[in-house]
Short mmCIF file of C-alpha atoms in Angstrom, two decimals:
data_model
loop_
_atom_site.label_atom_id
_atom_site.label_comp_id
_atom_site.label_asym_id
_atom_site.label_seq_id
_atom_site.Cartn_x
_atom_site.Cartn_y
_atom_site.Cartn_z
CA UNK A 24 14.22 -16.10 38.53
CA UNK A 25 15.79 -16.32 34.73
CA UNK A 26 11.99 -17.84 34.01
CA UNK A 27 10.02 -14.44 35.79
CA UNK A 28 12.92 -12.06 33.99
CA UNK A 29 11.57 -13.51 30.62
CA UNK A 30 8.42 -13.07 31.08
CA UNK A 31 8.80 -9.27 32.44
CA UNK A 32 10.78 -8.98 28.91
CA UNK A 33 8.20 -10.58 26.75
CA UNK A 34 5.39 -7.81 28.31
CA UNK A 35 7.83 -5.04 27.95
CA UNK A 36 8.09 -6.48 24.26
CA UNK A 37 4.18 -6.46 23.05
CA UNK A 38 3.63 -3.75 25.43
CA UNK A 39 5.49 -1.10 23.38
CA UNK A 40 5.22 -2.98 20.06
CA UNK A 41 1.26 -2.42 19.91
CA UNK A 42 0.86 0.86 19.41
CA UNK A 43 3.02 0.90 16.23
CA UNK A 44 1.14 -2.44 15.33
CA UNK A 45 -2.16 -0.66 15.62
CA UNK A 46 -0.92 2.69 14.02
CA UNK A 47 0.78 0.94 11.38
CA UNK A 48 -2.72 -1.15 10.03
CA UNK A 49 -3.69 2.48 9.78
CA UNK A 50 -1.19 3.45 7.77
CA UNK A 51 -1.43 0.53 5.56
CA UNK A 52 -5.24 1.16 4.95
CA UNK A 53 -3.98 5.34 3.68
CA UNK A 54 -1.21 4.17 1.80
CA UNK A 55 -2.68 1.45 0.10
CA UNK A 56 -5.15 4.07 -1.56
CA UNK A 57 -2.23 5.70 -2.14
CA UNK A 58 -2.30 8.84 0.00
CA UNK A 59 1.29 9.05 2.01
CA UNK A 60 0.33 9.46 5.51
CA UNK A 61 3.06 11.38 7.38
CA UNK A 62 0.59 12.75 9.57
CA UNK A 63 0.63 9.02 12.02
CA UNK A 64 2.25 10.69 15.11
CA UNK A 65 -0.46 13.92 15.10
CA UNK A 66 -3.71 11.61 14.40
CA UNK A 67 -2.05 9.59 17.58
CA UNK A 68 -1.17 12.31 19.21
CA UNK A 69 -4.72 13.88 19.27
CA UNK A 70 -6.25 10.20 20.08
CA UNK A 71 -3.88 10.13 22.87
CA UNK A 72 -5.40 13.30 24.72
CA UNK A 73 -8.66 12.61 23.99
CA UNK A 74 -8.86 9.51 25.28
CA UNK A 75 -7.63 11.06 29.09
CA UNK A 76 -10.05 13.66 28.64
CA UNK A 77 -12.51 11.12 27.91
CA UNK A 78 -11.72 9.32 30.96
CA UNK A 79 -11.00 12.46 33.09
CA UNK A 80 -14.66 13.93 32.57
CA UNK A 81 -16.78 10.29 32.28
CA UNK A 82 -14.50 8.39 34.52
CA UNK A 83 -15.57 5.38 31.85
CA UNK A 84 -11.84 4.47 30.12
CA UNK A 85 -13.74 2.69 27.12
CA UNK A 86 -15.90 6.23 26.64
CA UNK A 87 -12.10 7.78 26.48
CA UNK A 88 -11.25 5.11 23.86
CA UNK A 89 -13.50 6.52 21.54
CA UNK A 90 -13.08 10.10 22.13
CA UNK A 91 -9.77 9.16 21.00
CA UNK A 92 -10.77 7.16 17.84
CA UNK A 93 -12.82 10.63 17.18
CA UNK A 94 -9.89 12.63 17.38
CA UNK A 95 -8.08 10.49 15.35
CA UNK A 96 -10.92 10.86 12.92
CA UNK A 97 -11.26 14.17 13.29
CA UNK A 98 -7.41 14.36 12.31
CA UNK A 99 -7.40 12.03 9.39
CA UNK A 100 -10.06 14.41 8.29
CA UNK A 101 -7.55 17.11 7.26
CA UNK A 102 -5.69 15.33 6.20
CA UNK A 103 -7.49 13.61 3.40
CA UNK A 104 -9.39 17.01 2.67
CA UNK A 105 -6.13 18.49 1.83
CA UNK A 106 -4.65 15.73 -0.08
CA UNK A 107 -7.59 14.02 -1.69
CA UNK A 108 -9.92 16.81 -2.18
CA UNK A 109 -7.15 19.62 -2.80
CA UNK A 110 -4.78 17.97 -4.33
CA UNK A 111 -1.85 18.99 -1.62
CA UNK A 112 1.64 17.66 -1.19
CA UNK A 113 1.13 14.47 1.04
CA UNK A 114 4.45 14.50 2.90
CA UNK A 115 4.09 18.61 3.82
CA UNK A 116 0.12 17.64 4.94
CA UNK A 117 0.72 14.65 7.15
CA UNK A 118 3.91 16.58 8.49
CA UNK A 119 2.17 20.08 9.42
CA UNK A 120 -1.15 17.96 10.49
CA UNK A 121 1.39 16.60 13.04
CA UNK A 122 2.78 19.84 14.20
CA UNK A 123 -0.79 21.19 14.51
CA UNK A 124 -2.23 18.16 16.84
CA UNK A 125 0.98 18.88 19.03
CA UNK A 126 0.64 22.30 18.89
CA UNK A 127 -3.81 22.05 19.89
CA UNK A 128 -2.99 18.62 22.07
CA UNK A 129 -0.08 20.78 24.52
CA UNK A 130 -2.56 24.02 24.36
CA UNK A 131 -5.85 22.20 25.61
CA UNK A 132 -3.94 20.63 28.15
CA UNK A 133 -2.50 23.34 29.97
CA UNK A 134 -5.82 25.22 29.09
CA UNK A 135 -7.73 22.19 30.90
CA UNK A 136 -5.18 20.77 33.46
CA UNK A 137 -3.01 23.90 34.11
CA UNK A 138 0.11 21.90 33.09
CA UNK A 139 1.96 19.84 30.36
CA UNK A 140 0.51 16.94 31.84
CA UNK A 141 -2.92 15.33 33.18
CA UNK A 142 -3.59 13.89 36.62
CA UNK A 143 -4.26 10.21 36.75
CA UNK A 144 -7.24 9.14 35.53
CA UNK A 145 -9.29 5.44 35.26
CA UNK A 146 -6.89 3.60 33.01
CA UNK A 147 -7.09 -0.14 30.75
CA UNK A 148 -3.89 -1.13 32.23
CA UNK A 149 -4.85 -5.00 32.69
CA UNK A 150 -7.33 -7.68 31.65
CA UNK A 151 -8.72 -8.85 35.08
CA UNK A 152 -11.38 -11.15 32.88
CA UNK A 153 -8.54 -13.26 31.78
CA UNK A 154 -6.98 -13.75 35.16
CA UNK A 155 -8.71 -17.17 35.44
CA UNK A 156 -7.23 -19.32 32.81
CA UNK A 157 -4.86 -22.11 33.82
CA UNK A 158 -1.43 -21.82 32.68
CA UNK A 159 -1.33 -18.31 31.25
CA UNK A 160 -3.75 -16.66 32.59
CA UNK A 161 -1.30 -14.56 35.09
CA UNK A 162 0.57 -13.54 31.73
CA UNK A 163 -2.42 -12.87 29.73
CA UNK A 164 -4.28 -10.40 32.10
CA UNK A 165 -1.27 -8.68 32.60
CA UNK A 166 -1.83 -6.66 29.63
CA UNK A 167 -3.97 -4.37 28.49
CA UNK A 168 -7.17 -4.87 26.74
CA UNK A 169 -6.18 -2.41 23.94
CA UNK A 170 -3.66 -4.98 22.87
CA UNK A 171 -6.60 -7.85 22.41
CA UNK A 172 -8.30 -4.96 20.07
CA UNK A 173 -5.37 -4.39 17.88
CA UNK A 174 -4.85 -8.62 17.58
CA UNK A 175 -8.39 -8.56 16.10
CA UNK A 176 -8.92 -5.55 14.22
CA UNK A 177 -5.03 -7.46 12.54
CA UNK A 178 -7.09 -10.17 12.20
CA UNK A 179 -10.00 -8.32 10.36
CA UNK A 180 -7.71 -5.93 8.29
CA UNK A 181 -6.17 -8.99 6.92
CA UNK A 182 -9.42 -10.35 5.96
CA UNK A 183 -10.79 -7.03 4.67
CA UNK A 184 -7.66 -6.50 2.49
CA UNK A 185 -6.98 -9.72 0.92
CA UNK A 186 -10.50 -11.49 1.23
CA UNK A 187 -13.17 -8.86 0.70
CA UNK A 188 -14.28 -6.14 -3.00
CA UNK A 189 -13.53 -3.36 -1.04
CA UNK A 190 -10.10 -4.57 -0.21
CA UNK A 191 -9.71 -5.54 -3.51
CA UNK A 192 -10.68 -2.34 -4.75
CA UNK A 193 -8.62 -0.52 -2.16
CA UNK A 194 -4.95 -2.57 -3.78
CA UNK A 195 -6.33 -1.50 -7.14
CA UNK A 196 -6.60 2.27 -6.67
CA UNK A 197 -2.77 2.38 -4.68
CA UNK A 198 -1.70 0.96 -8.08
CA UNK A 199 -3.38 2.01 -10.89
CA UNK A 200 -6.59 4.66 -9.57
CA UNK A 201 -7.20 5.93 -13.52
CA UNK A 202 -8.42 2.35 -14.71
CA UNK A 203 -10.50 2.23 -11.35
CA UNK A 204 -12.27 5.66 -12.07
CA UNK A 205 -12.90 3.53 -16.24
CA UNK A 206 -14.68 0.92 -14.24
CA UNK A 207 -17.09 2.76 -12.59
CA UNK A 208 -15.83 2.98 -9.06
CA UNK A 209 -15.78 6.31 -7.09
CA UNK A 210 -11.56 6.63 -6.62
CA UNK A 211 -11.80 9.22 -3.88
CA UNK A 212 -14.59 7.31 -2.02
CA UNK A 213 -11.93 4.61 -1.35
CA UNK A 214 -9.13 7.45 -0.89
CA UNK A 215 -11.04 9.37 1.65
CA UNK A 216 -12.40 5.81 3.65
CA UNK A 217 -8.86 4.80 3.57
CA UNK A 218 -7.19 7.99 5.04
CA UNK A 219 -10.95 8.23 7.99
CA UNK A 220 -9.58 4.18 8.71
CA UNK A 221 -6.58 4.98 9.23
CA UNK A 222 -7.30 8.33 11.62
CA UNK A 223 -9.30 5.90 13.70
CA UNK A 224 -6.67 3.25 14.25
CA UNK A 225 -3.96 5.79 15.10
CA UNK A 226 -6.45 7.23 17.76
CA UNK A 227 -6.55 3.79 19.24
CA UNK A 228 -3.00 3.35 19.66
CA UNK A 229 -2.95 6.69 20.65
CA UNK A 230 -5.24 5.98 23.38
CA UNK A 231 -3.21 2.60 24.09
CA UNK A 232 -0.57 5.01 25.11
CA UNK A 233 -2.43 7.19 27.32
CA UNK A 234 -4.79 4.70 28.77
CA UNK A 235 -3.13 1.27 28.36
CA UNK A 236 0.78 1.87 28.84
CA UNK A 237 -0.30 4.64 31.20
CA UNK A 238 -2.75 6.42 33.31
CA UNK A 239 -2.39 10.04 32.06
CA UNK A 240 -1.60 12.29 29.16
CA UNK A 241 1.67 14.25 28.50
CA UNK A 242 3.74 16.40 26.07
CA UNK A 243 5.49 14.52 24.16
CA UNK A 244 4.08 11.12 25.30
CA UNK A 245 4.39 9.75 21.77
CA UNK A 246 7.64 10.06 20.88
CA UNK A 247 8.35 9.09 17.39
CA UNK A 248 6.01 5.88 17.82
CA UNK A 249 3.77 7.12 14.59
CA UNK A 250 6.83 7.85 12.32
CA UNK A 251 8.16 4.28 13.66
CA UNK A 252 4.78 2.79 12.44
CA UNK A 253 5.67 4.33 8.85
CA UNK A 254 8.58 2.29 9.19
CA UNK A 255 6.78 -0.57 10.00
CA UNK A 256 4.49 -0.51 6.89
CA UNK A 257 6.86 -0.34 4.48
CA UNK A 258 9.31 -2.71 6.26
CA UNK A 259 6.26 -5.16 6.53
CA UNK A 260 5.51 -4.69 2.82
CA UNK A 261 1.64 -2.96 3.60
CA UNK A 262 0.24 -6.76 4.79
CA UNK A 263 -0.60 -6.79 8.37
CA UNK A 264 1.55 -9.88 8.94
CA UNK A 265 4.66 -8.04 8.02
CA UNK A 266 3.14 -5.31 10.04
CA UNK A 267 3.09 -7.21 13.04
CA UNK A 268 6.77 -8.65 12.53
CA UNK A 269 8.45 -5.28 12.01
CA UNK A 270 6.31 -4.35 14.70
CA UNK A 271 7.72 -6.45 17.60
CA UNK A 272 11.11 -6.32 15.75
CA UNK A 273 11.28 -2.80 16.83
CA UNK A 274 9.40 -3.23 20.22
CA UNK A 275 12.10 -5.77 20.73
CA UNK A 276 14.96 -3.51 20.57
CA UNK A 277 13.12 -0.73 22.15
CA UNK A 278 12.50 -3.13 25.28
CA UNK A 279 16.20 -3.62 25.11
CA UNK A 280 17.59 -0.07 25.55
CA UNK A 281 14.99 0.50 28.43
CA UNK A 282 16.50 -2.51 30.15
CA UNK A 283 19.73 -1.28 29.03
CA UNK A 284 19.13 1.60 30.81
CA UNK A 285 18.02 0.77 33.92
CA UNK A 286 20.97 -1.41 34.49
CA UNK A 287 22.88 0.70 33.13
CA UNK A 288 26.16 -1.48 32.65
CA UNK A 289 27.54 0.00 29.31
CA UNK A 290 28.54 3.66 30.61
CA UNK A 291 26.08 5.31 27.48
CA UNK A 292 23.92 8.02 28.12
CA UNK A 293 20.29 7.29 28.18
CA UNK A 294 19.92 9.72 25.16
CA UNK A 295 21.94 7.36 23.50
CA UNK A 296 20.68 4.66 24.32
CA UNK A 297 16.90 5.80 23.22
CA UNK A 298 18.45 5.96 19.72
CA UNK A 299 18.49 1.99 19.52
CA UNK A 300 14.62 1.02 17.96
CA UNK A 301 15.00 4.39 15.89
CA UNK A 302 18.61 3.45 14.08
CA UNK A 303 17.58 -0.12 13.95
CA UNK A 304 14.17 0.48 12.19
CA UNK A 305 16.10 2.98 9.49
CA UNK A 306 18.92 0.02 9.46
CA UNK A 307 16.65 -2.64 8.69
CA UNK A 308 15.15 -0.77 6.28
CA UNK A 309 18.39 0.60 4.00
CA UNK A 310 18.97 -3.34 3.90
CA UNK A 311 15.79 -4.28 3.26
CA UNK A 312 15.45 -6.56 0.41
CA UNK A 313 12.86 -8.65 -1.49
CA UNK A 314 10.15 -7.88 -3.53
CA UNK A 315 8.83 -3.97 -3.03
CA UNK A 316 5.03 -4.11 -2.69
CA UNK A 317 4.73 -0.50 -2.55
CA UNK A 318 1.75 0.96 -3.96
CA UNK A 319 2.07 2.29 -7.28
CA UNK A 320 0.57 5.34 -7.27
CA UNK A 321 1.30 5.94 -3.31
CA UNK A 322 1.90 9.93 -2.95
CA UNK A 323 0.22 10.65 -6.08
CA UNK A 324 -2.56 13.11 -6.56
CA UNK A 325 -4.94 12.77 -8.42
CA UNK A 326 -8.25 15.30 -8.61
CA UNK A 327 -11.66 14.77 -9.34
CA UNK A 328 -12.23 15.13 -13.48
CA UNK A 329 -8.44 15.46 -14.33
CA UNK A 330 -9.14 13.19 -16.41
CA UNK A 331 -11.90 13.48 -19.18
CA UNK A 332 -12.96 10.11 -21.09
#
């Protein structure tokens, strides 16, 4: 009994800690070119919906998967246009890109579905494949395959940032992009793939949320997860590691206040009680302390020939 409660706590756990996992090595990728990226809940937002309609009209989930990276991309588009190409204030773009995916995600879907909300559709729910193994097999397939994506493209981000020139070159223009554009290397090239990266990985835990948590899309569905991966790159100091600590850190208390709720044994209100991973992620972070291995020059702008040589 205390062994099957566990386990139903552990899913609950990495269940809602991937999408901020996956959304947050997105936001790492835009911020360490140094473009603020506000904008997390819209891009996830818009890969959320997407990725039911994808499913809705093909009946193929994975097809829906990368409508939703597309949105995402689609998203992260603006965003970089206005702040990399224009030159706009990167807090007011990523927070009015996020009030415009809301605004076009809740339009199309009454416009399509005739409601705030989309039937069922084919879903990613469970990992049959892995069903098989000995041991853990009955855990492992129990969640979705989504979650086995974000483990490796963790995996790959960590390689790509730390182990590869263009992640090198990506650290280098967060910090310090004037010396970059002395040695020859195309600053908004890196800025703009940065920002596109990031667009796609917020569509994927977008579509995680839609497809993989759930089987349909509605208003709302994200609900502060993308300003909760902010949180989780700066509290995980922009390395995917830390990412993935901070991650299920939060996931963990957000598991808590759903169970919290269902027993309901405290006498608080669930609005209350959905507060939890929210004031614990700003908590953790006032208290934060250690080195800060914030980008230099993150939320900086800087145009093409504003500087002559």
């Amino acid at each position: 009994m205390v062994e099957s409660l566990v386990l139903a706590f552990a899913l609950s756990v990495i269940r809602l800690s991937a999408p901020m996992f996956i959304a947050g090595m997105g936001n790492m990728y835009c911020e360490r070119v140094g473009v603020l990226n506000l904008g997390a809940e819209g891009m996830m937002v818009s890969g959320a919906f997407a990725a039911v309609l994808g499913s809705y009209l093909t009946g193929n989930p994975w097809i829906g998967v990368l409508m939703g990276m597309l949105a995402g991309l689609v998203a992260s588009g603006i965003h970089a246009l206005v702040c990399v190409e224009f030159g706009g204030m990167h807090a007011i773009s990523g927070l009015g890109l996020t009030m415009l995916c809301n605004g076009i995600a809740r339009f199309l879907c009454i416009s399509i579905f005739g409601s705030t909300y989309s039937p069922n559709v084919t879903a990613l729910q469970t990992t049959d494949i892995l069903a098989g193994l000995p041991i853990v097999g009955g855990f492992l397939s129990q969640l979705s395959p989504l979650i086995y994506v974000g483990v490796l493209l963790g995996v790959v981000s960590w390689y790509v940032i730390f182990r590869t020139t263009y992640g090198l070159r990506v650290q280098a223009v967060g910090d310090d992009p004037k010396t970059v554009e002395t040695a020859g290397i195309n600053v908004w090239r890196l800025r703009y793939s940065g920002v596109l990266i990031c667009g796609v990985l917020c569509g994927i835990a977008g579509a995680y949320m839609s497809l993989g948590q759930l089987d349909r899309f509605f208003d709302g569905m994200i609900s502060g997860k993308g300003m909760m991966a902010v949180i989780a790159v700066k509290m995980g100091k922009w390395a995917p590691g830390g990412i993935l600590g901070t991650a299920l850190l939060l996931g963990l208390f957000d598991a808590l206040q759903m169970k919290l709720q269902v027993a309901n044994t405290i006498g608080l209100s669930p609005e209350l009680l959905g507060m939890v991973p929210y004031l614990a992620g700003v908590a953790v972070l006032c208290f934060q302390r250690g080195k800060n291995a914030r980008p230099t020059a993150l939320d900086t702008t800087y145009l093409r020939n504003k500087y002559k040589f």
